[in-house]
Amino acid sequence: MAYLRNYGFRKSRLEKAGCYGIIIEDETIKITNDSFDHGMFFSALDSGDTETSWGRLSMKIEKSEEVLFRIHIFATDDKYMNEQYTWDEYLLDEDVPLEEKNKVFLAVENKSYLATEDAILFDVIGRYCYIYLEILGTEDCSISKMRMFLPGDNFFQTLPEVYQQNNDFLKKYLSIFSTIFNDFQEELEAAPKLLDIDTTPVELLPVFASWMGVNVEGSFLSESQLRTLVKNLYNLNRMKGTREALEKLCEIVLEEKPIIVEQAMMDNQDAQDNVYGSSPFDIIMFVENFVPEDKRMQIMYLLKQFIPVRANLNIVYLEKKSAMDGYTYLDMNAQMYDEKTANLDDKDRLDGHIIIQ
């Protein structure tokens, strides 16, 4: 009992519309502030059958209370306005003044709705359906996610013919429940997308990671990094406790392959003051990319979920620039050189701190 047809108002359809004081931004309709009257005329929605009873129009509206927004709709079986023009040619021609189109459209419209996000179209019958958005005001107004459904009432059509004749009240009454049912049915049909890592909302990705036994709470990963990580968690769990798992994690999180040194693999295992650690369970990871201080602890927590139980992991960030700590002193005869450049013959150059004696 789902909708048989669904007409979406995507970017291509929006750009073909006749616009007056309207701009299109990412499939969202917005108004300009340089005029009070705004209008948008869409090309015909063709059902392919004559005497089609159009169903339901839905959209998302965000506007100021000072803005007046009205939807005008009419349907016809004849796409010709007169002997010279079709309705599309006339309505999409932006050389025709908005005031003239407004008068013509209001003279033939079947229904008009005031700032409604969900309109059930009764008595809008015809093969071609035309929609006109009228917006009055200079404050902010945006319309998005426009969709036309056909048919709009599935419940009423399932009744015997005797109940469908001359029963407008029952049709309008059942259309409320039919709309609720169809919206619920759409959510059920879209459920598989929630389990697809590429299409699921980003809020569900930490939940999927927890199903694999990994905690990725926090905002230290971008959306693309988080999706890539969740995709690879199955293979990472199989490699947990290995060098390959840490290298793969760093390629996803830090976008580089680190240098990993295990103290157990070094010859000087008994050295106390050693950058590689003093215990055979110590693991040192060298990373070149700069990582903000507030994200280092979160990255460390993520990596520690993939190391052996008794292992100690330390990360050394090899930043390309150095900085002195507070209360730093220079010894006698120490000097800070300014960076200079010298030119030699044959266009040779000496860059950096160069001393010629």
Tab-separated table of C-alpha atoms in Angstrom, residues 6-350:
chain	number	residue	atom	x	y	z
A	6	ASN	CA	7.117	9.834	-5.898
A	7	TYR	CA	8.099	13.049	-7.692
A	8	GLY	CA	11.219	14.629	-6.174
A	9	PHE	CA	12.167	18.281	-6.626
A	10	ARG	CA	15.897	17.890	-7.105
A	11	LYS	CA	18.441	20.384	-8.349
A	12	SER	CA	17.698	19.808	-12.048
A	13	ARG	CA	13.971	20.470	-11.616
A	14	LEU	CA	14.591	23.494	-9.391
A	15	GLU	CA	16.988	25.081	-11.880
A	16	LYS	CA	14.459	24.718	-14.716
A	17	ALA	CA	11.736	26.556	-12.779
A	18	GLY	CA	10.720	30.123	-13.512
A	19	CYS	CA	12.107	32.151	-10.612
A	20	TYR	CA	11.464	35.696	-9.417
A	21	GLY	CA	13.608	36.826	-6.495
A	22	ILE	CA	14.557	33.199	-5.818
A	23	ILE	CA	17.971	31.573	-5.437
A	24	ILE	CA	18.798	27.841	-5.312
A	25	GLU	CA	21.379	26.594	-2.792
A	26	ASP	CA	21.969	22.841	-2.444
A	27	GLU	CA	18.413	21.861	-3.455
A	28	THR	CA	17.034	24.489	-1.064
A	29	ILE	CA	14.833	27.353	-2.232
A	30	LYS	CA	15.689	30.736	-0.687
A	31	ILE	CA	14.503	34.280	-1.326
A	32	THR	CA	16.524	37.420	-1.949
A	33	ASN	CA	16.165	40.516	0.224
A	34	ASP	CA	16.072	43.056	-2.590
A	35	SER	CA	12.336	42.665	-3.335
A	36	PHE	CA	9.078	42.007	-1.476
A	37	ASP	CA	7.306	39.812	-4.055
A	38	HIS	CA	8.816	36.430	-4.854
A	39	GLY	CA	7.523	33.611	-7.013
A	40	MET	CA	8.541	30.230	-8.393
A	41	PHE	CA	6.750	28.312	-11.156
A	42	PHE	CA	7.591	24.654	-11.728
A	43	SER	CA	7.348	22.714	-14.953
A	44	ALA	CA	4.491	20.243	-15.233
A	45	LEU	CA	4.462	16.981	-13.338
A	46	ASP	CA	3.267	14.452	-15.918
A	47	SER	CA	1.356	11.465	-14.553
A	48	GLY	CA	0.981	9.919	-18.003
A	49	ASP	CA	-2.789	9.313	-17.533
A	50	THR	CA	-5.715	11.631	-18.063
A	51	GLU	CA	-8.031	12.541	-15.173
A	52	THR	CA	-5.347	11.651	-12.638
A	53	SER	CA	-6.297	12.462	-9.058
A	54	TRP	CA	-3.158	13.938	-7.501
A	55	GLY	CA	-2.349	12.901	-3.948
A	56	ARG	CA	-0.104	14.742	-1.536
A	57	LEU	CA	2.512	17.508	-1.547
A	58	SER	CA	5.049	17.722	1.278
A	59	MET	CA	8.008	20.001	1.991
A	60	LYS	CA	10.098	21.470	4.783
A	61	ILE	CA	9.550	25.190	5.478
A	62	GLU	CA	11.768	27.432	7.571
A	63	LYS	CA	10.666	31.059	7.561
A	64	SER	CA	10.251	34.157	9.629
A	65	GLU	CA	6.815	35.037	10.981
A	66	GLU	CA	6.932	38.202	8.856
A	67	VAL	CA	6.981	36.190	5.618
A	68	LEU	CA	3.752	35.079	3.907
A	69	PHE	CA	4.075	31.785	2.044
A	70	ARG	CA	1.319	30.281	-0.106
A	71	ILE	CA	1.180	27.246	-2.419
A	72	HIS	CA	-1.001	27.339	-5.553
A	73	ILE	CA	-1.789	24.154	-7.513
A	74	PHE	CA	-3.853	23.276	-10.549
A	75	ALA	CA	-4.060	20.265	-12.865
A	76	THR	CA	-5.300	19.828	-16.427
A	77	ASP	CA	-5.363	17.226	-19.182
A	78	ASP	CA	-4.376	19.793	-21.816
A	79	LYS	CA	-0.801	21.032	-21.713
A	80	TYR	CA	-1.612	23.894	-24.100
A	81	MET	CA	-2.528	27.217	-22.546
A	82	ASN	CA	-3.720	28.577	-25.901
A	83	GLU	CA	-2.981	28.098	-29.576
A	84	GLN	CA	0.464	29.714	-29.218
A	85	TYR	CA	1.930	28.547	-25.908
A	86	THR	CA	1.975	25.537	-23.678
A	87	TRP	CA	1.663	26.057	-19.941
A	88	ASP	CA	5.333	25.213	-19.506
A	89	GLU	CA	6.456	27.729	-22.099
A	90	TYR	CA	4.413	30.459	-20.483
A	91	LEU	CA	5.123	29.730	-16.806
A	92	LEU	CA	8.861	29.158	-17.286
A	93	ASP	CA	9.351	32.305	-19.374
A	94	GLU	CA	10.993	34.767	-16.970
A	95	ASP	CA	10.429	37.652	-19.386
A	96	VAL	CA	6.738	37.571	-18.471
A	97	PRO	CA	6.157	39.774	-15.385
A	98	LEU	CA	5.403	38.028	-12.102
A	99	GLU	CA	2.185	40.035	-11.637
A	100	GLU	CA	0.790	38.779	-14.952
A	101	LYS	CA	1.604	35.139	-14.211
A	102	ASN	CA	0.107	35.475	-10.751
A	103	LYS	CA	-3.241	36.649	-12.145
A	104	VAL	CA	-3.339	33.889	-14.770
A	105	PHE	CA	-2.459	31.149	-12.270
A	106	LEU	CA	-4.981	32.300	-9.667
A	107	ALA	CA	-7.703	32.245	-12.325
A	108	VAL	CA	-7.208	28.526	-13.038
A	109	GLU	CA	-5.927	27.123	-9.734
A	110	ASN	CA	-7.698	24.192	-8.061
A	111	LYS	CA	-6.248	24.514	-4.575
A	112	SER	CA	-4.343	27.030	-2.474
A	113	TYR	CA	-2.567	26.301	0.815
A	114	LEU	CA	-1.115	28.756	3.316
A	115	ALA	CA	2.348	27.807	4.688
A	116	THR	CA	1.600	24.100	5.043
A	117	GLU	CA	4.320	21.450	5.014
A	118	ASP	CA	1.923	18.612	4.231
A	119	ALA	CA	-1.025	19.143	1.889
A	120	ILE	CA	-3.494	16.479	0.753
A	121	LEU	CA	-4.737	17.431	-2.707
A	122	PHE	CA	-8.486	16.958	-3.086
A	123	ASP	CA	-10.148	17.789	-6.419
A	124	VAL	CA	-6.801	18.334	-8.180
A	125	ILE	CA	-7.501	16.204	-11.247
A	126	GLY	CA	-5.638	16.135	-14.540
A	127	ARG	CA	-2.645	14.614	-16.287
A	128	TYR	CA	-0.401	17.651	-15.833
A	129	CYS	CA	0.046	19.225	-12.396
A	130	TYR	CA	1.450	22.758	-12.046
A	131	ILE	CA	2.750	24.286	-8.808
A	132	TYR	CA	3.336	27.959	-8.003
A	133	LEU	CA	5.075	29.094	-4.803
A	134	GLU	CA	4.147	32.631	-3.753
A	135	ILE	CA	6.341	34.286	-1.111
A	136	LEU	CA	5.806	37.801	0.223
A	137	GLY	CA	8.363	39.461	2.488
A	138	THR	CA	12.028	40.315	2.883
A	139	GLU	CA	12.925	38.191	5.913
A	140	ASP	CA	14.546	34.748	5.791
A	141	CYS	CA	12.603	31.937	4.116
A	142	SER	CA	13.786	28.561	2.838
A	143	ILE	CA	11.921	25.586	1.358
A	144	SER	CA	13.500	22.176	0.916
A	145	LYS	CA	12.684	18.471	0.531
A	146	MET	CA	9.698	19.065	-1.772
A	147	ARG	CA	7.952	15.873	-2.879
A	148	MET	CA	4.736	15.005	-4.674
A	149	PHE	CA	3.077	11.638	-3.998
A	150	LEU	CA	0.630	9.843	-6.227
A	151	PRO	CA	-1.864	8.625	-5.145
A	152	GLY	CA	-2.314	10.339	-1.805
A	153	ASP	CA	-5.010	8.145	-0.228
A	154	ASN	CA	-4.568	4.389	-0.391
A	155	PHE	CA	-7.132	3.478	2.265
A	156	PHE	CA	-10.112	5.004	0.475
A	157	GLN	CA	-9.268	3.194	-2.766
A	158	THR	CA	-9.466	-0.190	-1.035
A	159	LEU	CA	-13.126	0.294	-0.089
A	160	PRO	CA	-15.925	-1.141	-2.234
A	161	GLU	CA	-17.182	1.105	-5.002
A	162	VAL	CA	-20.445	1.802	-3.205
A	163	TYR	CA	-18.575	3.533	-0.358
A	164	GLN	CA	-16.447	5.626	-2.697
A	165	GLN	CA	-19.367	7.344	-4.415
A	166	ASN	CA	-20.485	10.710	-3.027
A	167	ASN	CA	-18.582	10.263	0.196
A	168	ASP	CA	-16.187	13.195	0.511
A	169	PHE	CA	-16.262	13.166	4.301
A	170	LEU	CA	-15.098	9.544	4.522
A	171	LYS	CA	-12.372	10.217	1.946
A	172	LYS	CA	-10.997	13.182	3.882
A	173	TYR	CA	-11.262	11.299	7.174
A	174	LEU	CA	-9.388	8.216	5.930
A	175	SER	CA	-6.745	10.341	4.216
A	176	ILE	CA	-5.372	11.330	7.636
A	177	PHE	CA	-4.663	7.721	8.576
A	178	SER	CA	-3.493	6.899	5.063
A	179	THR	CA	-0.881	9.664	5.276
A	180	ILE	CA	0.379	8.422	8.644
A	181	PHE	CA	0.536	4.842	7.356
A	182	ASN	CA	2.420	5.804	4.196
A	183	ASP	CA	4.996	7.834	6.148
A	184	PHE	CA	5.510	4.898	8.496
A	185	GLN	CA	5.824	2.535	5.531
A	186	GLU	CA	8.488	4.771	3.988
A	187	GLU	CA	10.499	4.671	7.210
A	188	LEU	CA	10.342	0.863	7.208
A	189	GLU	CA	11.461	0.675	3.586
A	190	ALA	CA	14.382	3.004	4.362
A	191	ALA	CA	15.500	0.890	7.341
A	192	PRO	CA	18.206	-0.997	5.357
A	193	LYS	CA	19.943	2.339	4.737
A	194	LEU	CA	20.431	2.696	8.488
A	195	LEU	CA	22.590	-0.450	8.462
A	196	ASP	CA	24.689	0.725	5.526
A	197	ILE	CA	27.878	2.411	6.759
A	198	ASP	CA	27.924	4.769	3.751
A	199	THR	CA	24.355	6.055	4.229
A	200	THR	CA	23.625	5.723	7.943
A	201	PRO	CA	23.514	8.922	10.045
A	202	VAL	CA	26.836	9.731	11.666
A	203	GLU	CA	25.206	9.499	15.109
A	204	LEU	CA	24.815	5.717	14.658
A	205	LEU	CA	28.452	5.017	13.786
A	206	PRO	CA	29.649	4.897	17.449
A	207	VAL	CA	26.821	2.428	18.116
A	208	PHE	CA	28.013	0.141	15.313
A	209	ALA	CA	31.572	0.416	16.646
A	210	SER	CA	30.397	-0.614	20.110
A	211	TRP	CA	28.833	-3.730	18.560
A	212	MET	CA	32.384	-4.663	17.506
A	213	GLY	CA	33.720	-3.984	21.002
A	214	VAL	CA	35.428	-0.670	20.167
A	215	ASN	CA	34.747	2.653	21.882
A	216	VAL	CA	35.023	5.655	19.518
A	217	GLU	CA	33.110	8.197	21.588
A	218	GLY	CA	34.299	11.769	21.216
A	219	SER	CA	34.795	14.226	18.397
A	220	PHE	CA	38.437	13.445	17.571
A	221	LEU	CA	37.535	11.750	14.269
A	222	SER	CA	35.992	13.347	11.208
A	223	GLU	CA	32.920	11.785	9.624
A	224	SER	CA	34.912	10.235	6.765
A	225	GLN	CA	37.506	8.827	9.178
A	226	LEU	CA	34.789	7.394	11.418
A	227	ARG	CA	33.008	5.697	8.512
A	228	THR	CA	36.283	4.228	7.239
A	229	LEU	CA	37.168	2.994	10.717
A	230	VAL	CA	33.813	1.282	11.254
A	231	LYS	CA	34.116	-0.405	7.835
A	232	ASN	CA	37.487	-1.862	8.810
A	233	LEU	CA	36.673	-2.850	12.397
A	234	TYR	CA	35.967	-6.478	11.527
A	235	ASN	CA	39.404	-6.978	9.972
A	236	LEU	CA	41.059	-4.875	12.683
A	237	ASN	CA	39.572	-7.083	15.390
A	238	ARG	CA	41.038	-10.116	13.666
A	239	MET	CA	44.477	-8.424	13.712
A	240	LYS	CA	44.136	-7.089	17.266
A	241	GLY	CA	47.401	-7.216	19.198
A	242	THR	CA	49.613	-7.088	16.089
A	243	ARG	CA	51.805	-4.441	14.483
A	244	GLU	CA	49.573	-4.515	11.384
A	245	ALA	CA	46.530	-3.480	13.427
A	246	LEU	CA	48.310	-0.403	14.823
A	247	GLU	CA	49.641	0.563	11.392
A	248	LYS	CA	46.195	0.254	9.812
A	249	LEU	CA	44.602	2.290	12.612
A	250	CYS	CA	47.142	5.086	12.203
A	251	GLU	CA	46.590	5.152	8.440
A	252	ILE	CA	42.879	5.734	9.097
A	253	VAL	CA	43.078	8.075	12.097
A	254	LEU	CA	46.350	9.950	11.499
A	255	GLU	CA	46.525	9.456	7.713
A	256	GLU	CA	50.105	8.172	7.822
A	257	LYS	CA	51.973	4.934	8.417
A	258	PRO	CA	53.858	5.210	11.711
A	259	ILE	CA	57.259	3.837	12.699
A	260	ILE	CA	56.723	1.203	15.408
A	261	VAL	CA	59.597	0.030	17.581
A	262	GLU	CA	59.246	-2.793	20.120
A	263	GLN	CA	61.708	-2.808	23.002
A	264	ALA	CA	61.808	-6.598	22.882
A	265	MET	CA	63.322	-6.376	19.402
A	266	MET	CA	66.167	-4.015	20.465
A	267	ASP	CA	69.697	-5.142	21.366
A	268	ASN	CA	70.079	-2.787	24.361
A	269	GLN	CA	67.172	-4.167	26.344
A	270	ASP	CA	68.841	-3.397	29.692
A	271	ALA	CA	69.225	0.338	29.087
A	272	GLN	CA	67.353	2.363	31.666
A	273	ASP	CA	67.290	5.792	30.003
A	274	ASN	CA	66.176	4.765	26.550
A	275	VAL	CA	63.599	6.386	24.259
A	276	TYR	CA	62.461	2.892	23.301
A	277	GLY	CA	61.524	2.014	26.878
A	278	SER	CA	63.108	-0.219	29.509
A	279	SER	CA	60.623	-3.113	29.577
A	280	PRO	CA	60.234	-5.807	26.924
A	281	PHE	CA	56.527	-4.936	26.887
A	282	ASP	CA	57.144	-1.327	25.801
A	283	ILE	CA	56.022	-0.239	22.324
A	284	ILE	CA	57.064	3.128	20.881
A	285	MET	CA	55.239	4.659	17.931
A	286	PHE	CA	56.760	7.559	16.009
A	287	VAL	CA	54.329	9.861	14.178
A	288	GLU	CA	55.238	12.809	11.956
A	289	ASN	CA	51.893	14.587	11.525
A	290	PHE	CA	50.892	17.253	14.014
A	291	VAL	CA	48.053	16.270	16.337
A	292	PRO	CA	46.374	18.811	18.668
A	293	GLU	CA	46.922	18.223	22.352
A	294	ASP	CA	43.199	17.752	23.079
A	295	LYS	CA	42.998	14.818	20.631
A	296	ARG	CA	46.164	12.953	21.650
A	297	MET	CA	44.622	11.288	24.689
A	298	GLN	CA	41.583	10.145	22.694
A	299	ILE	CA	43.771	8.697	19.944
A	300	MET	CA	45.893	6.959	22.562
A	301	TYR	CA	42.746	5.459	24.135
A	302	LEU	CA	41.635	4.147	20.732
A	303	LEU	CA	45.022	2.588	19.945
A	304	LYS	CA	45.291	0.939	23.359
A	305	GLN	CA	42.173	-1.073	22.532
A	306	PHE	CA	44.215	-2.944	19.899
A	307	ILE	CA	47.477	-3.687	21.739
A	308	PRO	CA	48.326	-6.857	23.733
A	309	VAL	CA	47.141	-6.975	27.344
A	310	ARG	CA	50.498	-6.372	29.091
A	311	ALA	CA	51.924	-4.018	26.481
A	312	ASN	CA	52.723	-0.349	27.207
A	313	LEU	CA	52.188	2.003	24.273
A	314	ASN	CA	53.841	5.404	23.965
A	315	ILE	CA	53.500	7.795	21.037
A	316	VAL	CA	56.269	10.221	20.044
A	317	TYR	CA	55.100	13.047	17.791
A	318	LEU	CA	57.997	14.123	15.569
A	319	GLU	CA	56.836	17.617	14.788
A	320	LYS	CA	58.720	19.532	12.157
A	321	LYS	CA	59.050	22.599	14.390
A	322	SER	CA	60.448	22.917	17.898
A	323	ALA	CA	59.508	25.210	20.757
A	324	MET	CA	61.231	26.196	23.989
A	325	ASP	CA	59.556	25.503	27.282
A	326	GLY	CA	58.992	28.123	29.959
A	327	TYR	CA	62.084	29.491	31.747
A	328	THR	CA	64.537	28.350	29.069
A	329	TYR	CA	68.094	29.759	29.317
A	330	LEU	CA	71.035	29.911	26.906
A	331	ASP	CA	74.536	29.116	28.120
A	332	MET	CA	77.584	31.351	27.626
A	333	ASN	CA	78.635	32.173	24.066
A	334	ALA	CA	75.260	30.955	22.744
A	335	GLN	CA	73.688	32.871	19.887
A	336	MET	CA	70.371	32.774	18.038
A	337	TYR	CA	70.986	33.285	14.330
A	338	ASP	CA	68.552	35.059	12.057
A	339	GLU	CA	67.591	33.158	8.949
A	340	LYS	CA	69.428	34.607	5.965
A	341	THR	CA	70.015	33.711	2.332
A	342	ALA	CA	73.277	34.165	0.426
A	343	ASN	CA	73.812	34.114	-3.330
A	344	LEU	CA	76.849	32.576	-5.043
A	345	ASP	CA	77.990	32.536	-8.640
A	346	ASP	CA	76.099	30.552	-11.263
A	347	LYS	CA	72.854	31.214	-9.396
A	348	ASP	CA	73.759	28.869	-6.498
A	349	ARG	CA	72.103	29.632	-3.172
A	350	LEU	CA	72.789	28.956	0.493
